[in-house]
mmCIF file of N, CA and C in Angstrom:
data_model
loop_
_atom_site.group_PDB
_atom_site.id
_atom_site.type_symbol
_atom_site.label_atom_id
_atom_site.label_comp_id
_atom_site.label_asym_id
_atom_site.label_seq_id
_atom_site.Cartn_x
_atom_site.Cartn_y
_atom_site.Cartn_z
ATOM 1 N N MET A 115 0.811 -1.241 0.049
ATOM 2 C CA MET A 115 -0.007 -0.007 0.005
ATOM 3 C C MET A 115 0.847 1.264 0.002
ATOM 4 N N TRP A 116 1.838 1.335 0.969
ATOM 5 C CA TRP A 116 2.638 2.515 1.018
ATOM 6 C C TRP A 116 3.515 2.657 -0.173
ATOM 7 N N ILE A 117 3.875 1.495 -0.774
ATOM 8 C CA ILE A 117 4.802 1.523 -1.971
ATOM 9 C C ILE A 117 3.967 2.231 -3.120
ATOM 10 N N GLU A 118 2.662 1.877 -3.227
ATOM 11 C CA GLU A 118 1.839 2.405 -4.311
ATOM 12 C C GLU A 118 1.706 3.909 -4.087
ATOM 13 N N ILE A 119 1.482 4.350 -2.784
ATOM 14 C CA ILE A 119 1.347 5.760 -2.513
ATOM 15 C C ILE A 119 2.628 6.486 -2.901
ATOM 16 N N GLY A 120 3.767 5.934 -2.542
ATOM 17 C CA GLY A 120 5.013 6.478 -2.852
ATOM 18 C C GLY A 120 5.162 6.684 -4.405
ATOM 19 N N LYS A 121 4.818 5.657 -5.170
ATOM 20 C CA LYS A 121 4.905 5.742 -6.655
ATOM 21 C C LYS A 121 4.052 6.876 -7.212
ATOM 22 N N THR A 122 2.821 6.948 -6.582
ATOM 23 C CA THR A 122 1.901 8.046 -7.058
ATOM 24 C C THR A 122 2.434 9.324 -6.739
ATOM 25 N N VAL A 123 2.987 9.579 -5.528
ATOM 26 C CA VAL A 123 3.520 10.799 -5.164
ATOM 27 C C VAL A 123 4.674 11.198 -6.028
ATOM 28 N N ARG A 124 5.556 10.226 -6.280
ATOM 29 C CA ARG A 124 6.729 10.592 -7.113
ATOM 30 C C ARG A 124 6.263 10.907 -8.481
ATOM 31 N N ALA A 125 5.229 10.231 -9.068
ATOM 32 C CA ALA A 125 4.773 10.500 -10.390
ATOM 33 C C ALA A 125 4.171 11.888 -10.422
ATOM 34 N N ALA A 126 3.395 12.230 -9.297
ATOM 35 C CA ALA A 126 2.747 13.559 -9.327
ATOM 36 C C ALA A 126 3.835 14.661 -9.219
ATOM 37 N N ILE A 127 4.849 14.446 -8.410
ATOM 38 C CA ILE A 127 5.947 15.491 -8.267
ATOM 39 C C ILE A 127 6.605 15.675 -9.580
ATOM 40 N N GLY A 128 6.760 14.586 -10.348
ATOM 41 C CA GLY A 128 7.429 14.627 -11.622
ATOM 42 C C GLY A 128 6.647 15.362 -12.677
ATOM 43 N N ASP A 129 5.329 15.468 -12.435
ATOM 44 C CA ASP A 129 4.439 16.226 -13.338
ATOM 45 C C ASP A 129 3.773 17.403 -12.568
ATOM 46 N N TRP A 130 4.378 18.572 -12.665
ATOM 47 C CA TRP A 130 3.862 19.726 -11.933
ATOM 48 C C TRP A 130 2.433 20.088 -12.305
ATOM 49 N N GLY A 131 2.072 19.842 -13.597
ATOM 50 C CA GLY A 131 0.707 20.119 -13.962
ATOM 51 C C GLY A 131 -0.237 19.256 -13.188
ATOM 52 N N THR A 132 0.055 17.970 -13.024
ATOM 53 C CA THR A 132 -0.773 17.059 -12.231
ATOM 54 C C THR A 132 -0.835 17.436 -10.821
ATOM 55 N N THR A 133 0.354 17.815 -10.290
ATOM 56 C CA THR A 133 0.454 18.262 -8.878
ATOM 57 C C THR A 133 -0.446 19.494 -8.563
ATOM 58 N N CYS A 134 -0.401 20.431 -9.528
ATOM 59 C CA CYS A 134 -1.183 21.659 -9.324
ATOM 60 C C CYS A 134 -2.692 21.349 -9.388
ATOM 61 N N ARG A 135 -3.066 20.461 -10.323
ATOM 62 C CA ARG A 135 -4.476 20.037 -10.413
ATOM 63 C C ARG A 135 -4.945 19.305 -9.124
ATOM 64 N N LEU A 136 -4.102 18.485 -8.615
ATOM 65 C CA LEU A 136 -4.366 17.779 -7.386
ATOM 66 C C LEU A 136 -4.570 18.696 -6.250
ATOM 67 N N ALA A 137 -3.639 19.649 -6.197
ATOM 68 C CA ALA A 137 -3.686 20.653 -5.058
ATOM 69 C C ALA A 137 -4.959 21.447 -5.119
ATOM 70 N N VAL A 138 -5.352 21.876 -6.356
ATOM 71 C CA VAL A 138 -6.616 22.605 -6.533
ATOM 72 C C VAL A 138 -7.772 21.787 -6.125
ATOM 73 N N CYS A 139 -7.778 20.553 -6.552
ATOM 74 C CA CYS A 139 -8.914 19.653 -6.173
ATOM 75 C C CYS A 139 -9.048 19.484 -4.672
ATOM 76 N N VAL A 140 -7.947 19.264 -3.965
ATOM 77 C CA VAL A 140 -7.893 19.137 -2.564
ATOM 78 C C VAL A 140 -8.402 20.379 -1.900
ATOM 79 N N GLY A 141 -7.907 21.524 -2.487
ATOM 80 C CA GLY A 141 -8.330 22.859 -1.910
ATOM 81 C C GLY A 141 -9.829 23.068 -2.010
ATOM 82 N N VAL A 142 -10.370 22.781 -3.195
ATOM 83 C CA VAL A 142 -11.771 22.945 -3.502
ATOM 84 C C VAL A 142 -12.641 21.985 -2.532
ATOM 85 N N LEU A 143 -12.179 20.741 -2.389
ATOM 86 C CA LEU A 143 -12.897 19.817 -1.560
ATOM 87 C C LEU A 143 -12.857 20.301 -0.093
ATOM 88 N N THR A 144 -11.787 20.799 0.348
ATOM 89 C CA THR A 144 -11.571 21.278 1.704
ATOM 90 C C THR A 144 -12.484 22.405 1.995
ATOM 91 N N VAL A 145 -12.455 23.451 1.092
ATOM 92 C CA VAL A 145 -13.327 24.597 1.170
ATOM 93 C C VAL A 145 -14.848 24.176 1.214
ATOM 94 N N SER A 146 -15.198 23.302 0.318
ATOM 95 C CA SER A 146 -16.553 22.814 0.286
ATOM 96 C C SER A 146 -16.965 22.097 1.599
ATOM 97 N N ALA A 147 -16.043 21.327 2.129
ATOM 98 C CA ALA A 147 -16.363 20.653 3.317
ATOM 99 C C ALA A 147 -16.532 21.681 4.477
ATOM 100 N N VAL A 148 -15.678 22.648 4.552
ATOM 101 C CA VAL A 148 -15.802 23.728 5.606
ATOM 102 C C VAL A 148 -17.043 24.471 5.458
ATOM 103 N N VAL A 149 -17.435 24.860 4.243
ATOM 104 C CA VAL A 149 -18.655 25.577 3.943
ATOM 105 C C VAL A 149 -19.873 24.786 4.429
ATOM 106 N N LEU A 150 -19.880 23.493 4.006
ATOM 107 C CA LEU A 150 -21.007 22.677 4.374
ATOM 108 C C LEU A 150 -21.048 22.465 5.950
ATOM 109 N N ALA A 151 -19.907 22.311 6.532
ATOM 110 C CA ALA A 151 -19.889 22.096 7.950
ATOM 111 C C ALA A 151 -20.408 23.391 8.656
ATOM 112 N N ALA A 152 -19.974 24.602 8.174
ATOM 113 C CA ALA A 152 -20.441 25.845 8.749
ATOM 114 C C ALA A 152 -21.974 26.028 8.555
ATOM 115 N N ALA A 153 -22.420 25.664 7.376
ATOM 116 C CA ALA A 153 -23.825 25.753 7.090
ATOM 117 C C ALA A 153 -24.641 24.828 7.969
ATOM 118 N N GLY A 154 -24.072 23.646 8.231
ATOM 119 C CA GLY A 154 -24.727 22.709 9.117
ATOM 120 C C GLY A 154 -24.781 23.222 10.551
ATOM 121 N N VAL A 155 -23.727 23.871 10.987
ATOM 122 C CA VAL A 155 -23.671 24.443 12.264
ATOM 123 C C VAL A 155 -24.681 25.569 12.494
ATOM 124 N N LEU A 156 -24.681 26.395 11.437
ATOM 125 C CA LEU A 156 -25.598 27.613 11.438
ATOM 126 C C LEU A 156 -26.978 27.082 11.153
#
């Protein structure tokens, strides 16, 4: 499992375009989760 994750990480680092897209996706998901959580609390 960890070996597969390592390969994926190395491949992503090798391709900055993919890395940027991944970062954007994670950021969007994080913001969405925070907004939904805030909406749920309010």
